[in-house]
mmCIF file of C-alpha atoms and ligand atoms in Angstrom:
data_model
loop_
_atom_site.group_PDB
_atom_site.id
_atom_site.type_symbol
_atom_site.label_atom_id
_atom_site.label_comp_id
_atom_site.label_asym_id
_atom_site.label_seq_id
_atom_site.Cartn_x
_atom_site.Cartn_y
_atom_site.Cartn_z
ATOM 1 C CA MET A 24 83.151 79.895 99.649
ATOM 2 C CA PRO A 25 86.296 81.411 101.231
ATOM 3 C CA GLU A 26 88.655 79.853 98.655
ATOM 4 C CA ARG A 27 86.729 81.360 95.781
ATOM 5 C CA LYS A 28 86.912 84.799 97.416
ATOM 6 C CA GLU A 29 90.667 84.388 97.961
ATOM 7 C CA GLU A 30 91.163 83.378 94.330
ATOM 8 C CA GLN A 31 89.275 86.427 93.152
ATOM 9 C CA LEU A 32 91.437 88.688 95.322
ATOM 10 C CA VAL A 33 94.605 87.112 93.874
ATOM 11 C CA LEU A 34 93.382 87.650 90.307
ATOM 12 C CA ARG A 35 92.359 91.246 91.009
ATOM 13 C CA LEU A 36 95.721 92.078 92.592
ATOM 14 C CA LYS A 37 97.606 90.360 89.761
ATOM 15 C CA ASP A 38 95.718 92.494 87.265
ATOM 16 C CA GLU A 39 96.507 95.636 89.275
ATOM 17 C CA LEU A 40 100.209 94.671 89.282
ATOM 18 C CA ILE A 41 100.109 94.167 85.514
ATOM 19 C CA VAL A 42 98.614 97.642 84.993
ATOM 20 C CA ALA A 43 101.139 99.185 87.406
ATOM 21 C CA GLY A 44 103.984 97.508 85.493
ATOM 22 C CA GLN A 45 102.688 98.888 82.199
ATOM 23 C CA ARG A 46 102.474 102.386 83.646
ATOM 24 C CA LEU A 47 105.995 102.197 85.113
ATOM 25 C CA TRP A 48 107.331 101.073 81.750
ATOM 26 C CA GLN A 49 105.372 103.650 79.732
ATOM 27 C CA ARG A 50 106.559 106.456 81.997
ATOM 28 C CA GLN A 51 110.140 105.175 81.688
ATOM 29 C CA LEU A 52 110.479 104.602 85.408
ATOM 30 C CA LEU A 53 112.192 101.330 84.518
ATOM 31 C CA GLY A 54 113.529 99.721 81.365
ATOM 32 C CA GLY A 55 114.503 96.289 80.097
ATOM 33 C CA ARG A 56 113.711 93.660 82.717
ATOM 34 C CA ASP A 57 114.393 96.008 85.638
ATOM 35 C CA GLY A 58 112.323 96.553 88.729
ATOM 36 C CA ASN A 59 110.008 94.478 90.870
ATOM 37 C CA ILE A 60 106.702 94.925 92.686
ATOM 38 C CA SER A 61 105.108 93.039 95.553
ATOM 39 C CA VAL A 62 101.730 93.224 97.249
ATOM 40 C CA ARG A 63 100.448 91.804 100.523
ATOM 41 C CA LEU A 64 97.661 89.253 100.627
ATOM 42 C CA ASP A 65 95.876 88.272 103.822
ATOM 43 C CA GLY A 66 98.193 86.533 106.270
ATOM 44 C CA ALA A 67 101.874 85.975 105.572
ATOM 45 C CA LEU A 68 101.459 85.565 101.829
ATOM 46 C CA TYR A 69 102.596 87.970 99.142
ATOM 47 C CA LEU A 70 102.386 88.316 95.377
ATOM 48 C CA ILE A 71 105.648 89.280 93.677
ATOM 49 C CA THR A 72 106.764 89.789 90.108
ATOM 50 C CA ALA A 73 108.887 87.097 88.470
ATOM 51 C CA SER A 74 112.588 87.474 87.822
ATOM 52 C CA GLY A 75 113.677 88.478 84.315
ATOM 53 C CA VAL A 76 110.411 89.747 82.860
ATOM 54 C CA SER A 77 109.699 93.186 81.420
ATOM 55 C CA LYS A 78 107.233 94.956 83.690
ATOM 56 C CA GLY A 79 105.683 96.504 80.583
ATOM 57 C CA PHE A 80 104.495 93.172 79.199
ATOM 58 C CA MET A 81 103.511 91.032 82.166
ATOM 59 C CA GLY A 82 100.741 88.470 82.226
ATOM 60 C CA ARG A 83 99.233 86.752 85.240
ATOM 61 C CA ASP A 84 101.809 83.937 84.923
ATOM 62 C CA ASP A 85 104.582 86.460 85.578
ATOM 63 C CA ILE A 86 103.406 86.995 89.153
ATOM 64 C CA LEU A 87 104.146 84.415 91.875
ATOM 65 C CA LEU A 88 102.730 83.663 95.290
ATOM 66 C CA VAL A 89 105.375 83.473 98.050
ATOM 67 C CA ASP A 90 105.248 83.141 101.824
ATOM 68 C CA ASP A 91 107.035 85.078 104.551
ATOM 69 C CA LYS A 92 110.005 82.679 104.428
ATOM 70 C CA GLY A 93 110.441 83.373 100.725
ATOM 71 C CA ARG A 94 109.156 79.944 99.718
ATOM 72 C CA VAL A 95 107.278 79.798 96.429
ATOM 73 C CA ARG A 96 103.678 78.673 97.025
ATOM 74 C CA GLU A 97 102.356 79.076 93.490
ATOM 75 C CA ALA A 98 104.199 79.749 90.242
ATOM 76 C CA ALA A 99 103.806 79.103 86.533
ATOM 77 C CA ALA A 100 106.335 76.707 84.978
ATOM 78 C CA GLY A 101 109.819 78.185 84.713
ATOM 79 C CA ARG A 102 109.085 81.307 86.765
ATOM 80 C CA GLN A 103 111.322 82.296 89.670
ATOM 81 C CA PRO A 104 110.601 85.104 92.121
ATOM 82 C CA SER A 105 112.424 88.425 91.697
ATOM 83 C CA VAL A 106 116.029 88.490 92.915
ATOM 84 C CA GLU A 107 114.909 91.263 95.262
ATOM 85 C CA SER A 108 112.171 89.129 96.860
ATOM 86 C CA GLY A 109 114.167 89.092 100.131
ATOM 87 C CA MET A 110 113.950 92.888 100.279
ATOM 88 C CA HIS A 111 110.220 92.923 99.522
ATOM 89 C CA ILE A 112 109.456 90.289 102.154
ATOM 90 C CA ALA A 113 111.649 92.032 104.754
ATOM 91 C CA VAL A 114 109.801 95.331 104.175
ATOM 92 C CA LEU A 115 106.330 93.758 104.273
ATOM 93 C CA GLN A 116 107.130 91.654 107.341
ATOM 94 C CA ARG A 117 108.542 94.507 109.356
ATOM 95 C CA ASN A 118 105.854 97.041 108.401
ATOM 96 C CA PRO A 119 102.307 95.672 108.732
ATOM 97 C CA ALA A 120 100.784 98.937 107.439
ATOM 98 C CA ILE A 121 102.577 98.580 104.095
ATOM 99 C CA GLY A 122 100.544 96.800 101.433
ATOM 100 C CA CYS A 123 102.790 97.283 98.402
ATOM 101 C CA VAL A 124 106.525 97.663 97.733
ATOM 102 C CA LEU A 125 107.811 98.974 94.436
ATOM 103 C CA HIS A 126 111.405 99.026 93.229
ATOM 104 C CA ALA A 127 112.403 100.784 90.013
ATOM 105 C CA HIS A 128 115.336 102.546 88.346
ATOM 106 C CA PRO A 129 113.905 105.955 87.374
ATOM 107 C CA VAL A 130 116.639 107.864 85.539
ATOM 108 C CA TYR A 131 116.757 111.183 87.411
ATOM 109 C CA ALA A 132 116.147 109.767 90.894
ATOM 110 C CA THR A 133 118.801 107.113 90.249
ATOM 111 C CA ALA A 134 121.201 109.809 89.005
ATOM 112 C CA PHE A 135 120.912 111.489 92.421
ATOM 113 C CA ALA A 136 121.549 108.083 94.043
ATOM 114 C CA LEU A 137 124.636 107.680 91.842
ATOM 115 C CA SER A 138 126.105 111.123 92.372
ATOM 116 C CA GLY A 139 125.451 111.379 96.092
ATOM 117 C CA ALA A 140 123.888 114.858 95.599
ATOM 118 C CA ASP A 141 121.142 115.500 98.163
ATOM 119 C CA LEU A 142 117.824 115.512 96.331
ATOM 120 C CA ASN A 143 116.000 116.941 99.352
ATOM 121 C CA ALA A 144 118.153 120.068 99.302
ATOM 122 C CA CYS A 145 117.129 121.126 95.778
ATOM 123 C CA ALA A 146 113.765 119.446 95.094
ATOM 124 C CA PRO A 147 110.498 121.319 94.584
ATOM 125 C CA GLU A 148 108.258 121.668 97.614
ATOM 126 C CA ALA A 149 105.997 118.875 96.338
ATOM 127 C CA LEU A 150 108.593 116.258 97.281
ATOM 128 C CA GLN A 151 108.619 117.242 100.947
ATOM 129 C CA LEU A 152 104.827 117.693 101.021
ATOM 130 C CA ASN A 153 104.034 114.347 99.419
ATOM 131 C CA LEU A 154 106.891 112.067 100.435
ATOM 132 C CA GLY A 155 108.678 113.805 103.300
ATOM 133 C CA TYR A 156 112.442 113.387 103.548
ATOM 134 C CA VAL A 157 113.865 110.842 101.082
ATOM 135 C CA PRO A 158 117.105 109.313 102.413
ATOM 136 C CA THR A 159 119.792 107.710 100.270
ATOM 137 C CA LEU A 160 120.762 104.370 101.784
ATOM 138 C CA PRO A 161 124.427 103.284 101.746
ATOM 139 C CA TYR A 162 125.464 101.005 98.924
ATOM 140 C CA ALA A 163 124.637 97.312 99.341
ATOM 141 C CA PRO A 164 124.727 94.789 96.465
ATOM 142 C CA ALA A 165 121.465 94.060 94.631
ATOM 143 C CA GLY A 166 119.703 91.042 96.102
ATOM 144 C CA SER A 167 121.744 91.084 99.333
ATOM 145 C CA GLN A 168 120.482 90.614 102.900
ATOM 146 C CA GLU A 169 122.133 93.897 103.796
ATOM 147 C CA LEU A 170 120.070 95.749 101.185
ATOM 148 C CA ALA A 171 116.904 93.975 102.379
ATOM 149 C CA GLN A 172 117.440 94.844 106.039
ATOM 150 C CA GLN A 173 118.442 98.466 105.613
ATOM 151 C CA THR A 174 115.531 99.104 103.221
ATOM 152 C CA ALA A 175 113.046 97.457 105.597
ATOM 153 C CA GLN A 176 114.347 99.569 108.456
ATOM 154 C CA ALA A 177 114.270 102.840 106.503
ATOM 155 C CA LEU A 178 110.713 102.255 105.276
ATOM 156 C CA GLN A 179 109.516 102.117 108.869
ATOM 157 C CA THR A 180 109.829 105.889 108.953
ATOM 158 C CA HIS A 181 109.983 106.906 105.267
ATOM 159 C CA CYS A 182 107.759 106.147 102.288
ATOM 160 C CA ALA A 183 110.487 106.425 99.645
ATOM 161 C CA VAL A 184 114.232 105.766 99.647
ATOM 162 C CA LEU A 185 117.076 105.976 97.159
ATOM 163 C CA LEU A 186 119.540 103.081 96.981
ATOM 164 C CA ALA A 187 123.098 104.273 96.376
ATOM 165 C CA ARG A 188 124.367 103.381 92.860
ATOM 166 C CA HIS A 189 121.157 101.498 92.181
ATOM 167 C CA GLY A 190 117.632 102.977 92.131
ATOM 168 C CA ALA A 191 114.603 103.746 94.255
ATOM 169 C CA VAL A 192 112.039 101.993 96.449
ATOM 170 C CA THR A 193 108.613 103.333 97.383
ATOM 171 C CA CYS A 194 105.898 101.743 99.455
ATOM 172 C CA GLY A 195 102.230 102.376 100.090
ATOM 173 C CA GLU A 196 99.056 101.036 101.590
ATOM 174 C CA ASN A 197 98.206 99.760 98.128
ATOM 175 C CA ILE A 198 99.621 99.496 94.603
ATOM 176 C CA THR A 199 98.305 102.885 93.453
ATOM 177 C CA GLN A 200 99.852 104.752 96.373
ATOM 178 C CA ALA A 201 103.277 103.118 95.884
ATOM 179 C CA LEU A 202 103.100 103.823 92.139
ATOM 180 C CA LEU A 203 102.133 107.488 92.537
ATOM 181 C CA ARG A 204 104.927 107.955 95.059
ATOM 182 C CA MET A 205 107.442 106.624 92.531
ATOM 183 C CA GLU A 206 106.077 109.043 89.930
ATOM 184 C CA THR A 207 106.281 111.970 92.365
ATOM 185 C CA LEU A 208 109.847 111.036 93.300
ATOM 186 C CA GLU A 209 111.021 110.929 89.691
ATOM 187 C CA GLN A 210 109.169 114.110 88.748
ATOM 188 C CA ALA A 211 110.818 115.927 91.659
ATOM 189 C CA ALA A 212 114.262 114.542 90.791
ATOM 190 C CA LYS A 213 113.912 115.598 87.162
ATOM 191 C CA THR A 214 112.780 119.103 88.121
ATOM 192 C CA ALA A 215 115.583 119.376 90.687
ATOM 193 C CA TYR A 216 118.166 118.353 88.110
ATOM 194 C CA ILE A 217 116.963 120.892 85.523
ATOM 195 C CA GLY A 218 116.709 123.595 88.197
ATOM 196 C CA LYS A 219 120.301 122.961 89.270
ATOM 197 C CA ARG A 220 121.514 123.137 85.664
ATOM 198 C CA LEU A 221 119.713 126.460 85.116
ATOM 199 C CA CYS A 222 121.176 127.894 88.305
ATOM 200 C CA ALA A 223 124.649 126.788 87.207
ATOM 201 C CA GLN A 224 124.272 128.748 83.959
ATOM 202 C CA GLU A 225 123.418 132.036 85.632
HETATM 203 ZN ZN1 LIG B 312 117.176 97.224 90.975
#
């Protein structure tokens, strides 16, 4: 019954993506219809969130099955894959150890990506211990090939990156690891920001 097993895996991963989306939204790591999440299935198939849906209110129909060429293999009526699907597929293709890619716009981490200030230079020790060095990638337009390729390359040696003027991407072996890394990144950025403000007042 291999098909049945595969179907069960798809449903389980869809449900995990739904819960991850709710947590991202509740923790204000993204707002509106922002952000996107993908997860690797067996072979060259991936699940990815649909374009234009709030990650806080997703159902199973808001998650599509795509292949490594970006072709949609399974989708509910009217659903299109995320505009950043090229980036997700590039990361997953180039890095076989990565099982999940998560892109969000957490306020403090994105503020560092906007200002160009080096988060690593002022973050609490937990950032370095848990995520290592977090580079800020040069600006590339959302949804572009350039953004996809430079993110895929950076995530070969890093587990979190900031995208200039845009947001953040984390990856992990699974959904939970990618999610916790995004939380750690934002927590560190928020603490770093407040710490800098306090120092400036002294
Ligand atoms: Zn974005």
